Coordinates of C-alpha atoms and ligand atoms in Angstrom, one line a residue:
Chain A
M5 CA 0.0 0.0 0.0
N6 CA 1.2 3.5 -0.8
S7 CA 0.0 4.8 2.6
Q8 CA 2.6 2.7 4.3
I9 CA 4.8 4.6 6.6
I10 CA 8.2 4.9 5.0
A11 CA 11.5 5.9 6.5
S12 CA 13.0 8.9 4.8
T13 CA 16.7 8.6 3.8
A14 CA 17.6 12.1 4.8
S15 CA 17.4 11.6 8.5
K16 CA 15.9 9.5 11.3
V17 CA 12.5 11.2 11.0
V18 CA 9.7 9.0 9.9
A19 CA 7.2 10.4 7.5
R20 CA 3.7 10.1 8.6
A21 CA 1.0 9.1 6.2
L22 CA -0.8 12.0 4.6
T23 CA -4.6 11.9 5.1
E24 CA -6.9 11.2 2.2
Q25 CA -8.2 14.7 2.4
E26 CA -4.7 16.2 2.4
R27 CA -3.7 14.1 -0.6
H28 CA -6.9 15.1 -2.4
E29 CA -6.2 18.8 -1.9
I30 CA -2.6 18.5 -2.9
D31 CA -3.5 16.6 -6.0
H32 CA -5.8 19.4 -7.0
E33 CA -2.9 21.9 -6.7
L34 CA -0.7 19.5 -8.7
S35 CA -3.1 19.5 -11.5
L36 CA -2.7 23.3 -11.9
Y37 CA 1.1 23.5 -12.2
P38 CA 3.5 22.2 -14.8
D39 CA 6.1 21.2 -12.1
K40 CA 5.6 19.2 -8.9
R41 CA 7.8 21.2 -6.7
A42 CA 5.9 24.4 -7.5
V43 CA 3.2 23.0 -5.2
G44 CA 5.6 22.8 -2.2
L45 CA 4.3 25.8 -0.4
E46 CA 0.6 25.1 -1.2
A47 CA 1.0 21.5 0.1
L48 CA 2.6 22.8 3.3
K49 CA -0.3 25.2 3.8
I50 CA -2.8 22.4 3.2
V51 CA -1.0 20.2 5.9
Q52 CA -0.9 23.1 8.3
K53 CA -4.6 23.9 7.7
H54 CA -5.4 20.3 8.9
Q55 CA -2.7 19.7 11.5
G56 CA -2.3 23.2 12.9
W57 CA 1.5 23.2 12.1
V58 CA 4.1 21.4 10.0
S59 CA 5.9 18.8 12.1
D60 CA 9.1 17.0 10.8
E61 CA 6.9 14.0 10.1
S62 CA 4.5 16.1 8.0
L63 CA 7.4 17.8 6.2
H64 CA 8.9 14.5 5.2
A65 CA 5.5 13.2 4.1
V66 CA 5.0 16.2 1.8
A67 CA 8.5 16.0 0.5
D68 CA 8.1 12.3 -0.4
Y69 CA 4.8 12.9 -2.0
L70 CA 6.2 15.7 -4.2
G71 CA 9.5 13.8 -4.9
M72 CA 11.6 16.5 -3.3
S73 CA 14.2 16.2 -0.6
A74 CA 13.0 17.1 2.8
H75 CA 16.0 19.5 3.1
E76 CA 14.9 21.4 0.0
L77 CA 11.3 21.6 1.2
D78 CA 12.3 22.8 4.6
G79 CA 14.2 25.6 2.9
V80 CA 10.9 26.7 1.5
A81 CA 9.0 26.1 4.7
T82 CA 11.4 28.2 6.8
F83 CA 11.5 31.0 4.3
F84 CA 7.9 31.9 4.9
N85 CA 6.7 33.6 8.1
L86 CA 3.4 31.9 8.2
I87 CA 4.5 28.3 7.9
F88 CA 4.7 27.1 11.5
R89 CA 7.5 24.6 12.1
Q90 CA 6.6 24.5 15.8
P91 CA 3.2 23.8 17.4
V92 CA 1.0 26.8 17.8
G93 CA -2.2 27.4 19.8
R94 CA -5.7 26.6 18.4
R95 CA -6.2 30.3 17.7
V96 CA -3.3 32.3 16.2
M97 CA -3.4 36.0 16.7
L98 CA -1.6 37.6 13.8
F99 CA -0.9 41.1 15.2
C100 CA 0.2 43.9 12.9
D101 CA 3.3 45.7 14.3
S102 CA 4.0 47.8 11.2
V103 CA 4.4 51.5 10.8
S104 CA 0.8 52.8 10.6
C105 CA -0.3 50.6 13.5
Y106 CA 2.8 51.7 15.4
I107 CA 1.7 55.4 14.9
M108 CA -1.8 54.5 16.1
G109 CA -0.5 53.0 19.3
C110 CA -0.4 49.2 18.6
E111 CA 2.3 48.8 21.2
N112 CA -0.2 49.6 24.0
I113 CA -2.7 47.1 22.5
K114 CA 0.0 44.4 22.3
A115 CA 1.0 45.1 25.9
H116 CA -2.6 44.7 26.9
I117 CA -2.9 41.3 25.1
S118 CA 0.3 40.1 26.6
K119 CA -0.9 41.1 30.1
R120 CA -4.2 39.4 29.7
L121 CA -2.9 36.2 28.1
G122 CA 0.4 36.1 29.9
I123 CA 2.3 35.6 26.7
D124 CA 4.8 37.5 24.6
Y125 CA 5.3 37.4 20.8
G126 CA 6.0 33.8 19.6
E127 CA 4.5 32.3 22.8
T128 CA 1.4 30.1 23.4
T129 CA -0.9 30.2 26.4
A130 CA -0.5 27.3 28.8
D131 CA -3.9 25.9 27.9
G132 CA -2.8 25.8 24.2
E133 CA -5.6 28.2 23.1
F134 CA -3.8 31.3 21.8
T135 CA -0.5 32.0 20.1
L136 CA 0.6 35.7 19.5
I137 CA 2.6 36.4 16.4
P138 CA 3.7 39.7 15.0
V139 CA 3.1 40.2 11.2
P140 CA 3.9 43.0 8.8
C141 CA 1.2 45.5 7.6
L142 CA -2.1 43.7 7.1
G143 CA -3.3 46.2 4.5
D144 CA -5.8 47.9 6.7
C145 CA -3.7 50.8 7.8
D146 CA -6.6 53.3 7.7
K147 CA -8.3 51.2 10.4
A148 CA -5.2 50.7 12.6
P149 CA -4.4 49.0 14.9
V150 CA -5.3 45.7 13.4
M151 CA -4.9 42.0 13.9
L152 CA -6.1 38.8 12.1
L153 CA -7.8 36.2 14.3
D154 CA -9.6 33.1 13.1
G155 CA -9.5 34.5 9.5
E156 CA -11.3 37.7 10.6
Q157 CA -9.6 41.1 10.5
Q158 CA -10.1 42.9 13.8
R159 CA -9.8 46.6 13.2
R160 CA -9.5 49.8 15.2
L161 CA -8.3 47.8 18.2
T162 CA -8.7 49.3 21.7
P163 CA -8.0 47.6 25.0
E164 CA -11.8 47.4 25.4
K165 CA -12.2 45.5 22.1
I166 CA -9.4 43.1 23.2
D167 CA -11.2 42.6 26.5
A168 CA -14.5 41.9 24.7
L169 CA -12.8 39.3 22.4
L170 CA -11.0 37.6 25.3
D171 CA -14.0 37.6 27.6
K172 CA -16.0 35.9 24.9
A173 CA -13.3 33.3 24.6
G174 CA -13.6 32.7 28.3
V175 CA -10.2 34.0 29.2
P176 CA -10.3 34.9 32.9
S177 CA -9.4 38.6 33.4
S178 CA -7.0 37.7 36.2
L179 CA -4.7 35.5 34.0
G180 CA -2.0 38.0 33.7
N181 CA -0.2 39.1 36.9
E182 CA -1.4 42.5 38.1
Chain B
M76 CA -18.0 57.5 -18.8
S77 CA -16.7 57.5 -15.3
E78 CA -14.2 59.7 -13.6
R79 CA -13.4 56.9 -11.2
P80 CA -12.9 53.9 -13.5
L81 CA -11.2 51.9 -10.8
T82 CA -13.7 52.3 -8.0
R83 CA -16.9 53.1 -9.8
N84 CA -18.4 49.8 -8.7
I85 CA -17.0 49.7 -5.3
D86 CA -19.0 50.2 -2.1
M87 CA -17.4 48.4 0.8
S88 CA -20.6 48.5 2.8
R89 CA -22.1 45.8 0.6
E90 CA -20.9 42.6 -1.2
P91 CA -19.0 43.3 -4.4
Y92 CA -20.8 42.9 -7.7
D93 CA -21.4 39.4 -8.9
L94 CA -21.0 38.6 -12.6
L95 CA -24.5 39.7 -13.5
Q96 CA -24.3 43.0 -11.7
Y97 CA -20.9 43.6 -13.1
R98 CA -22.1 43.0 -16.6
Q99 CA -25.1 45.2 -16.0
A100 CA -22.6 48.0 -15.3
Q101 CA -21.0 47.4 -18.7
G102 CA -18.5 45.0 -17.3
Y103 CA -16.7 42.7 -19.8
E104 CA -18.0 44.8 -22.8
A105 CA -14.5 46.0 -23.4
V106 CA -13.1 42.5 -23.4
L107 CA -15.8 41.2 -25.8
R108 CA -15.2 44.0 -28.2
M109 CA -11.5 43.5 -28.0
L110 CA -11.7 39.9 -28.9
R111 CA -13.9 40.7 -31.9
E112 CA -12.2 43.8 -33.2
H113 CA -8.7 44.2 -32.0
S114 CA -5.5 42.4 -32.6
P115 CA -3.0 41.9 -29.7
A116 CA -0.8 44.5 -31.5
D117 CA -3.6 47.0 -31.5
V118 CA -4.1 46.6 -27.8
L119 CA -0.4 47.0 -27.1
E120 CA -0.4 50.2 -29.1
M121 CA -3.4 51.5 -27.2
V122 CA -1.8 50.7 -23.8
K123 CA 1.5 52.2 -24.9
N124 CA -0.2 55.4 -26.0
S125 CA -2.4 55.7 -23.0
G126 CA 0.6 56.6 -20.8
L127 CA -0.3 54.0 -18.2
K128 CA 2.5 53.6 -15.7
G129 CA 2.9 50.6 -13.3
R130 CA 1.2 51.1 -10.0
G131 CA 3.3 48.6 -8.1
G132 CA 5.9 51.1 -7.0
A133 CA 8.4 51.8 -9.8
G134 CA 6.0 53.6 -12.1
F135 CA 7.4 51.8 -15.2
P136 CA 5.4 52.4 -18.4
T137 CA 3.2 49.3 -18.8
G138 CA 3.0 49.3 -22.6
L139 CA 6.8 49.5 -22.9
K140 CA 7.2 46.6 -20.4
W141 CA 4.8 44.5 -22.5
S142 CA 6.6 45.3 -25.8
F143 CA 9.7 43.3 -24.7
V144 CA 7.7 40.1 -24.8
P145 CA 8.8 38.2 -27.9
T146 CA 6.1 37.8 -30.5
G147 CA 5.7 36.2 -33.9
E148 CA 6.4 32.7 -35.2
H149 CA 9.6 32.0 -33.4
A150 CA 8.4 33.3 -30.0
P151 CA 7.9 30.6 -27.4
K152 CA 4.3 29.3 -27.4
T153 CA 3.9 29.3 -23.7
K154 CA 3.8 32.7 -22.0
Y155 CA 2.6 33.8 -18.6
L156 CA 0.9 36.7 -17.0
V157 CA 1.4 37.2 -13.3
V158 CA -0.6 39.6 -11.2
N159 CA 1.4 40.9 -8.2
A160 CA -1.1 40.9 -5.3
D161 CA 1.4 40.5 -2.6
E162 CA 0.8 43.9 -1.1
M163 CA 3.1 43.9 1.9
E164 CA 4.7 47.3 1.7
P165 CA 4.1 48.8 5.2
G166 CA 1.3 51.4 5.1
T167 CA -0.2 50.2 1.8
F168 CA -3.8 49.2 1.6
K169 CA -5.0 49.8 -2.0
D170 CA -4.9 46.4 -3.8
R171 CA -6.9 44.9 -1.1
L172 CA -9.6 47.5 -1.8
L173 CA -9.7 46.6 -5.5
M174 CA -9.8 42.9 -5.0
E175 CA -12.4 42.9 -2.3
G176 CA -14.4 45.7 -3.8
D177 CA -14.6 44.6 -7.5
P178 CA -12.9 41.3 -8.2
H179 CA -14.4 41.1 -11.8
L180 CA -12.5 44.3 -12.7
L181 CA -9.2 42.5 -12.0
I182 CA -10.3 39.5 -14.0
E183 CA -11.4 41.6 -17.0
G184 CA -8.1 43.5 -16.9
M185 CA -6.2 40.2 -16.8
I186 CA -8.0 38.9 -19.9
I187 CA -6.9 42.1 -21.7
A188 CA -3.3 41.8 -20.5
A189 CA -3.0 38.1 -21.3
Y190 CA -4.6 38.6 -24.7
T191 CA -2.1 41.3 -25.6
I192 CA 1.0 39.1 -24.8
Q193 CA -0.9 35.9 -25.8
A194 CA -0.5 34.2 -22.5
S195 CA -3.0 31.3 -21.9
T196 CA -2.2 30.9 -18.2
A197 CA -2.3 33.7 -15.6
F198 CA -1.4 33.6 -11.9
I199 CA -2.6 35.8 -9.2
F200 CA 0.1 35.9 -6.6
L201 CA -1.9 36.7 -3.6
R202 CA -0.8 37.6 -0.1
G203 CA -1.7 34.7 2.2
E204 CA -3.4 36.8 4.8
Y205 CA -5.8 38.3 2.3
L206 CA -8.4 35.6 3.0
R207 CA -11.5 37.6 2.0
A208 CA -9.9 38.7 -1.3
E209 CA -9.0 35.0 -2.0
K210 CA -12.5 33.9 -1.4
L211 CA -14.0 36.6 -3.6
L212 CA -11.5 36.1 -6.4
R213 CA -12.0 32.4 -6.5
Q214 CA -15.8 33.0 -6.6
A215 CA -15.5 35.5 -9.4
I216 CA -13.1 33.3 -11.4
A217 CA -15.6 30.4 -11.2
E218 CA -18.4 32.6 -12.3
A219 CA -16.5 34.0 -15.2
G220 CA -15.4 30.5 -16.2
A221 CA -19.0 29.2 -16.1
A222 CA -20.1 32.1 -18.4
G223 CA -17.4 31.3 -20.9
L224 CA -15.4 34.4 -20.1
L225 CA -12.4 32.3 -19.1
G226 CA -11.4 28.8 -20.3
P227 CA -10.0 27.4 -23.5
N228 CA -11.8 29.4 -26.1
I229 CA -13.3 32.6 -24.8
Q230 CA -16.6 33.3 -26.6
G231 CA -15.5 31.5 -29.7
S232 CA -12.6 33.9 -30.2
G233 CA -9.9 31.2 -30.3
F234 CA -8.2 32.9 -27.4
G235 CA -8.2 31.0 -24.1
L236 CA -7.1 31.9 -20.6
D237 CA -7.0 30.1 -17.2
I238 CA -6.5 32.0 -14.0
I239 CA -4.8 30.3 -11.0
V240 CA -4.8 31.8 -7.6
H241 CA -1.6 31.2 -5.7
T242 CA -1.6 32.2 -2.1
S243 CA 1.7 33.1 -0.4
A244 CA 2.6 32.8 3.2
G245 CA 4.0 36.1 4.4
R246 CA 7.3 37.3 3.0
Y247 CA 7.8 40.8 1.7
I248 CA 10.5 39.9 -0.7
C249 CA 8.0 37.8 -2.7
G250 CA 6.6 41.1 -4.0
E251 CA 9.8 41.8 -5.8
E252 CA 9.0 40.5 -9.3
T253 CA 11.8 38.0 -9.8
A254 CA 11.6 36.7 -6.2
L255 CA 7.9 36.2 -6.9
L256 CA 8.7 34.0 -9.9
N257 CA 11.0 31.9 -7.8
A258 CA 8.3 31.6 -5.1
L259 CA 5.7 30.5 -7.8
E260 CA 8.1 27.9 -8.9
G261 CA 8.3 26.6 -5.4
K262 CA 11.8 27.8 -4.6
R263 CA 13.1 30.0 -1.8
A264 CA 12.1 33.5 -2.9
N265 CA 15.4 35.1 -3.5
P266 CA 15.5 37.6 -6.4
R267 CA 17.0 36.6 -9.7
A268 CA 19.7 38.3 -11.6
K269 CA 18.5 40.6 -14.5
P270 CA 19.0 40.2 -17.4
P271 CA 17.4 38.0 -18.5
F272 CA 14.3 40.1 -17.8
P273 CA 11.1 38.2 -17.0
Q274 CA 9.5 39.5 -20.2
V275 CA 12.0 37.2 -22.1
S276 CA 12.7 34.5 -19.6
G277 CA 10.5 34.4 -16.5
L278 CA 8.3 31.7 -15.0
W279 CA 9.8 28.3 -15.9
G280 CA 12.0 30.1 -18.4
K281 CA 9.0 31.4 -20.4
P282 CA 8.2 35.0 -21.3
T283 CA 6.3 36.5 -18.4
I284 CA 4.8 39.8 -17.5
V285 CA 4.4 40.8 -13.8
N286 CA 2.0 43.6 -13.1
N287 CA 0.5 45.1 -10.0
V288 CA -3.2 44.6 -9.3
E289 CA -4.0 48.3 -9.7
T290 CA -2.1 48.5 -13.0
I291 CA -4.2 45.7 -14.4
C292 CA -7.4 47.2 -13.1
N293 CA -6.7 50.3 -15.3
L294 CA -7.0 48.3 -18.5
P295 CA -10.8 47.8 -18.9
G296 CA -11.4 51.6 -18.7
I297 CA -8.7 52.3 -21.3
L298 CA -10.2 49.9 -23.7
R299 CA -13.8 50.9 -23.1
Y300 CA -13.4 54.7 -23.3
G301 CA -10.1 55.1 -25.2
I302 CA -6.8 56.8 -24.6
D303 CA -8.0 60.4 -25.0
W304 CA -10.4 60.0 -22.2
Y305 CA -7.8 58.2 -20.1
K306 CA -5.3 60.9 -20.6
S307 CA -7.8 63.6 -19.8
L308 CA -8.4 62.0 -16.4
G309 CA -5.0 63.1 -15.2
K310 CA -4.7 66.7 -14.1
G311 CA -1.0 67.0 -14.6
S312 CA 1.7 65.2 -16.7
D313 CA 0.5 61.7 -15.8
A314 CA -2.5 59.9 -17.3
G315 CA -5.3 58.3 -15.4
T316 CA -6.3 58.1 -11.8
K317 CA -4.5 56.6 -8.8
L318 CA -5.7 55.0 -5.6
C319 CA -4.4 57.3 -2.9
G320 CA -4.4 56.5 0.8
V321 CA -3.7 58.2 4.1
S322 CA -3.0 56.5 7.4
G323 CA -1.8 57.9 10.7
R324 CA -3.2 60.6 13.0
V325 CA -5.7 62.2 10.6
K326 CA -9.4 62.7 11.1
N327 CA -10.6 60.4 8.3
P328 CA -8.0 57.9 7.2
G329 CA -8.9 56.0 4.1
C330 CA -8.2 55.4 0.4
W331 CA -9.6 57.3 -2.6
E332 CA -9.4 57.2 -6.3
L333 CA -8.0 60.6 -7.4
P334 CA -6.9 62.1 -10.7
L335 CA -3.1 61.9 -11.0
G336 CA -1.9 65.5 -10.6
T337 CA -4.2 66.2 -7.6
P338 CA -2.4 68.4 -5.0
I339 CA -1.2 66.4 -1.9
R340 CA -3.0 69.0 0.2
E341 CA -6.3 68.1 -1.2
L342 CA -5.7 64.4 -0.4
L343 CA -4.6 65.2 3.2
E344 CA -6.9 68.0 4.1
E345 CA -10.1 67.4 2.1
R346 CA -10.2 63.6 1.8
A347 CA -8.5 62.6 5.0
G348 CA -10.0 65.6 6.9
G349 CA -6.7 67.0 8.0
M350 CA -4.8 66.1 11.2
S351 CA -6.7 64.7 14.2
E352 CA -7.5 67.1 17.1
G353 CA -4.4 67.9 19.0
Y354 CA -1.9 66.6 16.4
T355 CA 0.2 68.7 14.0
L356 CA 1.7 67.4 10.8
R357 CA 5.5 66.9 10.9
A358 CA 6.2 64.9 7.8
F359 CA 4.9 62.1 5.6
L360 CA 6.0 59.2 3.5
P361 CA 4.1 59.7 0.2
G362 CA 4.0 56.2 -1.0
G363 CA 4.5 53.5 1.6
G364 CA 7.4 52.5 3.8
S365 CA 10.2 52.6 1.1
T366 CA 9.8 56.3 0.3
D367 CA 11.7 59.4 1.5
F368 CA 10.0 61.7 4.0
L369 CA 8.4 64.9 2.6
L370 CA 7.6 67.9 4.8
P371 CA 4.6 70.2 5.2
E372 CA 6.3 72.6 2.7
H373 CA 5.6 69.9 0.1
L374 CA 1.8 69.8 0.5
D375 CA 1.2 71.9 -2.6
L376 CA 3.1 69.5 -4.8
T377 CA 0.9 67.3 -7.0
L378 CA 0.5 63.6 -7.0
D379 CA 2.6 62.9 -10.1
Y380 CA 5.4 60.5 -10.5
D381 CA 7.8 63.1 -11.8
V382 CA 6.8 65.9 -9.4
I383 CA 7.3 63.8 -6.3
G384 CA 10.5 62.4 -7.8
K385 CA 11.9 65.9 -8.3
A386 CA 11.1 66.6 -4.6
G387 CA 13.4 63.7 -3.7
S388 CA 10.9 61.1 -2.9
R389 CA 8.6 58.7 -4.8
L390 CA 4.9 58.4 -5.4
A391 CA 5.4 54.6 -5.3
T392 CA 2.2 53.0 -4.0
G393 CA 0.4 56.3 -3.4
T394 CA -0.5 55.4 0.1
M395 CA 0.8 58.1 2.4
I396 CA 1.8 57.6 6.0
V397 CA 1.6 60.7 8.2
L398 CA 4.0 61.5 11.0
D399 CA 2.5 63.7 13.6
D400 CA 4.2 65.8 16.3
R401 CA 3.4 63.4 19.1
T402 CA 5.0 60.3 17.5
C403 CA 8.8 59.8 17.9
P404 CA 10.3 59.9 14.5
V405 CA 13.2 57.7 15.6
G406 CA 10.6 55.2 16.9
M407 CA 8.7 55.3 13.6
V408 CA 11.9 54.9 11.5
G409 CA 13.1 52.2 13.9
N410 CA 9.8 50.3 13.3
L411 CA 10.5 50.4 9.6
M412 CA 14.1 49.3 10.0
R413 CA 13.0 46.3 12.1
F414 CA 10.6 45.4 9.3
F415 CA 13.2 45.6 6.5
S416 CA 15.8 43.8 8.6
H417 CA 13.4 41.0 9.3
E418 CA 12.3 40.8 5.7
S419 CA 15.8 40.9 4.1
C420 CA 16.0 37.6 2.1
G421 CA 19.6 37.1 3.1
W422 CA 20.9 36.7 -0.5
C423 CA 23.4 39.6 -0.5
T424 CA 25.8 40.6 2.2
P425 CA 25.2 44.4 2.5
C426 CA 21.5 43.9 3.1
R427 CA 21.7 40.7 5.1
D428 CA 24.4 42.1 7.5
G429 CA 23.7 45.8 7.2
L430 CA 20.0 45.9 8.0
P431 CA 20.3 44.0 11.3
W432 CA 23.1 46.3 12.3
V433 CA 20.9 49.3 11.5
D434 CA 18.1 47.7 13.5
A435 CA 20.3 47.1 16.5
I436 CA 21.4 50.7 16.5
F437 CA 17.8 51.8 16.5
Q438 CA 17.0 49.6 19.4
R439 CA 19.9 51.1 21.3
L440 CA 18.7 54.6 20.5
E441 CA 15.2 53.6 21.7
R442 CA 16.6 52.6 25.0
G443 CA 18.5 55.9 25.2
E444 CA 21.8 54.1 25.0
G445 CA 22.8 55.5 21.6
R446 CA 26.3 56.7 21.1
Q447 CA 27.4 59.7 19.0
E448 CA 29.2 57.5 16.4
D449 CA 25.9 55.6 15.9
L450 CA 24.6 58.4 13.7
S451 CA 27.7 58.3 11.4
I452 CA 27.4 54.5 11.2
L453 CA 23.8 54.9 10.1
E454 CA 24.9 57.4 7.5
E455 CA 27.6 55.0 6.2
H456 CA 24.8 52.5 5.6
L457 CA 23.0 54.9 3.4
N458 CA 25.9 54.4 1.1
Y459 CA 26.6 50.7 1.6
L460 CA 22.9 49.8 1.1
G461 CA 22.1 52.4 -1.5
P462 CA 20.9 52.0 -5.1
G463 CA 23.2 49.8 -7.1
R464 CA 25.0 48.3 -4.1
T465 CA 22.6 45.4 -3.4
F466 CA 21.1 42.6 -5.4
C467 CA 17.6 44.1 -5.3
A468 CA 15.7 47.2 -4.4
L469 CA 14.7 46.1 -0.9
A470 CA 17.7 47.6 0.8
P471 CA 17.7 50.9 -1.1
G472 CA 14.0 51.1 -0.3
A473 CA 14.9 50.8 3.4
M474 CA 17.4 53.5 3.1
A475 CA 14.9 56.0 1.8
P476 CA 13.1 56.7 5.0
L477 CA 16.3 56.4 7.0
G478 CA 18.3 58.9 4.9
S479 CA 15.6 61.5 4.8
A480 CA 14.9 61.1 8.6
L481 CA 18.6 61.7 9.3
R482 CA 18.3 64.9 7.3
H483 CA 15.0 66.2 8.6
F484 CA 15.0 64.9 12.2
R485 CA 18.6 65.3 13.2
E486 CA 17.7 66.9 16.6
D487 CA 15.4 64.0 17.4
F488 CA 18.2 61.5 16.8
E489 CA 20.6 63.6 18.9
A490 CA 18.0 63.7 21.7
H491 CA 18.2 59.9 22.0
I492 CA 21.9 59.9 22.5
G493 CA 23.0 59.4 26.1
S494 CA 19.6 60.4 27.3
G495 CA 18.8 57.1 29.1
A496 CA 15.4 56.8 27.5
C497 CA 13.4 57.8 24.5
P498 CA 12.4 61.4 25.2
W499 CA 9.0 60.7 23.7
Q500 CA 8.2 57.7 25.8
R501 CA 4.5 57.9 26.3
Ligands
FMN1219 C1 11.1 44.3 -1.9 C2 10.1 44.6 -2.9 C3 8.7 44.4 -2.7 C4 7.8 44.6 -3.7 N1 6.4 44.3 -3.4 C5 5.5 44.6 -4.3 C6 4.1 44.2 -4.1 O1 3.8 43.7 -3.0 N2 3.2 44.5 -5.1 C7 3.6 45.0 -6.3 O2 2.8 45.2 -7.2 N3 4.9 45.3 -6.5 C8 5.9 45.1 -5.6 N4 7.2 45.4 -5.9 C9 7.5 45.9 -7.2 C10 7.6 44.7 -8.2 O3 9.0 44.3 -8.2 C11 7.3 45.1 -9.7 O4 8.0 46.3 -10.0 C12 5.8 45.4 -9.9 O5 5.0 44.3 -9.5 C13 5.6 45.7 -11.3 O6 4.3 46.0 -11.6 P1 3.8 47.3 -12.3 O7 4.8 47.5 -13.5 O8 2.4 47.0 -12.7 O9 4.0 48.4 -11.3 C14 8.1 45.2 -4.9 C15 9.5 45.5 -5.1 C16 10.4 45.2 -4.2 C17 11.9 45.5 -4.4
SF4_1220 S1 19.0 43.5 -1.1 FE1 18.2 42.3 0.6 S2 16.3 41.5 0.0 FE2 17.4 42.1 -1.9 S3 18.6 40.3 -2.6 FE3 19.9 41.4 -1.2 S4 19.5 40.4 0.8 FE4 17.8 39.9 -0.5
FES1221 S1 0.5 49.1 9.3 FE1 -0.9 47.8 10.4 S2 -2.4 47.3 8.8 FE2 -0.9 48.5 7.7

């Protein structure tokens, strides 16, 4: 069977089997491009969509599937800010820290988020719910400060808006240390 | 005829037009007429004569760019059109508006561009975070395909076009057109050496045109109403309209379609409503994070590529970022330097090593631990990372706000040296 777990030659990491859904979606992308490796990033995004992040096992699975070396594919994976090679929380906050948001006071908003969730950039809350990641300009500079959460752009952020979002998510207001 | 050909269908308080509504507003008429009546060479002439310049930053004449694509019997059969929808320039929010506001306009423009260079496959290289734009574009492409406006033989014309949406995953350098081609091929997105230029050898070695979203969205209007009309839209030396944005501490930040040649003052004071209560204008970056600061004395200049160029900056993306009197200019420029340093692709040494050094100096200045020699080190970098010294335009772009800030805000930099803290710390 093709779905057998096979050991990759590049290292000790064992590729996991891609799910049927993952293979189906990758196959669709493959049908669009004249060259297999062109699909590398799309395939990593597909895996990340289903698994939350790209583990070594996933990376090797995709590399095998596309006939690339895992090393080459990891070169692509690590090039892009939004391919996560480490586990992230269930909800990733992509927080704009670029210039217009800076002028509009995003640092105060970020400090408020950090205080309430007890995490800094790049960290995940202990319950595995939230990860906070800074991203460049989200293209909503006239509505700064801005972040992207669960695929929705949250605009004109204020501490009150953050509180409303986090209250709704059931984050206790005492989580951070006063 | 419309004086706002790019945004005439756009109303962000509702869903964008679907195919039927777009066609009721004369959408796709220009394309259908083109396929019946004009040869690719005719369209190329029209675009050349329209005076359309690229809206992605460099302002390069679009028709001239297209004219380098090989044509005729011996030209390669496969050619590609790529739309640059990576929009990651800090402070830039115009292509998002077009794609979310009127996705069919982009598709119609793409058919025109692809027909002109005879490309049968086109890619939209879309920023990964633009999820709504992705959804709307995929919908619109499916609608157009079902109506026979895309696909192997559009309306029996013998010309066919497929559009593929490729979503990226967050890396500014992918917006540089040769890095973008590497990204599309599935490689690390380092820029390529030029020549060969993409027009001759681009995607998978085939002739390829890369154009910005807004550039492409200009095409349906030019074909529908003609070049005289298009030229008459501009008030100054440049033809057409431009999406112009304002962000920062102004009363009514936003993005508007204005005739090229509109005075900057009109954009800032009438459209954006002037500065917010309690804030005074200190300076502004006229076209995103990679442009030189201009000052209040420049407000009566017009939004023209040459005019802004002569004043020592660039119109670039046309989205202006306003620096007020209560924001630390060193902090603002430091924010930009951190961005550029992080986004350097690492390919060439001056940029890979220079930008982190610049960034480190700014962090020192922010903490009030700057040293006098830091300012001369920053000045040296203007030279090391300037135009012609690096493999692509990212590093020189970073030096634009830095160099102009060192000229205009010298006293603010000095105030950070040996002060123990940023004097603006709010
Ligand atoms: C670092 C860097 C980033 C760029 N990012 C973009 C971008 O996001 N969108 C864009 O249209 N052009 C971008 N450009 C400019 C492109 O290289 C290219 O000039 C442009 O897409 C050409 O389109 P136009 O002729 O229609 O303006 C960038 C250039 C550099 C050097
Ligand atoms: S200038 Fe910077 S971004 Fe451009 S090729 Fe060199 S290292 Fe890469
Ligand atoms: S700078 Fe934050 S959205 Fe543009």
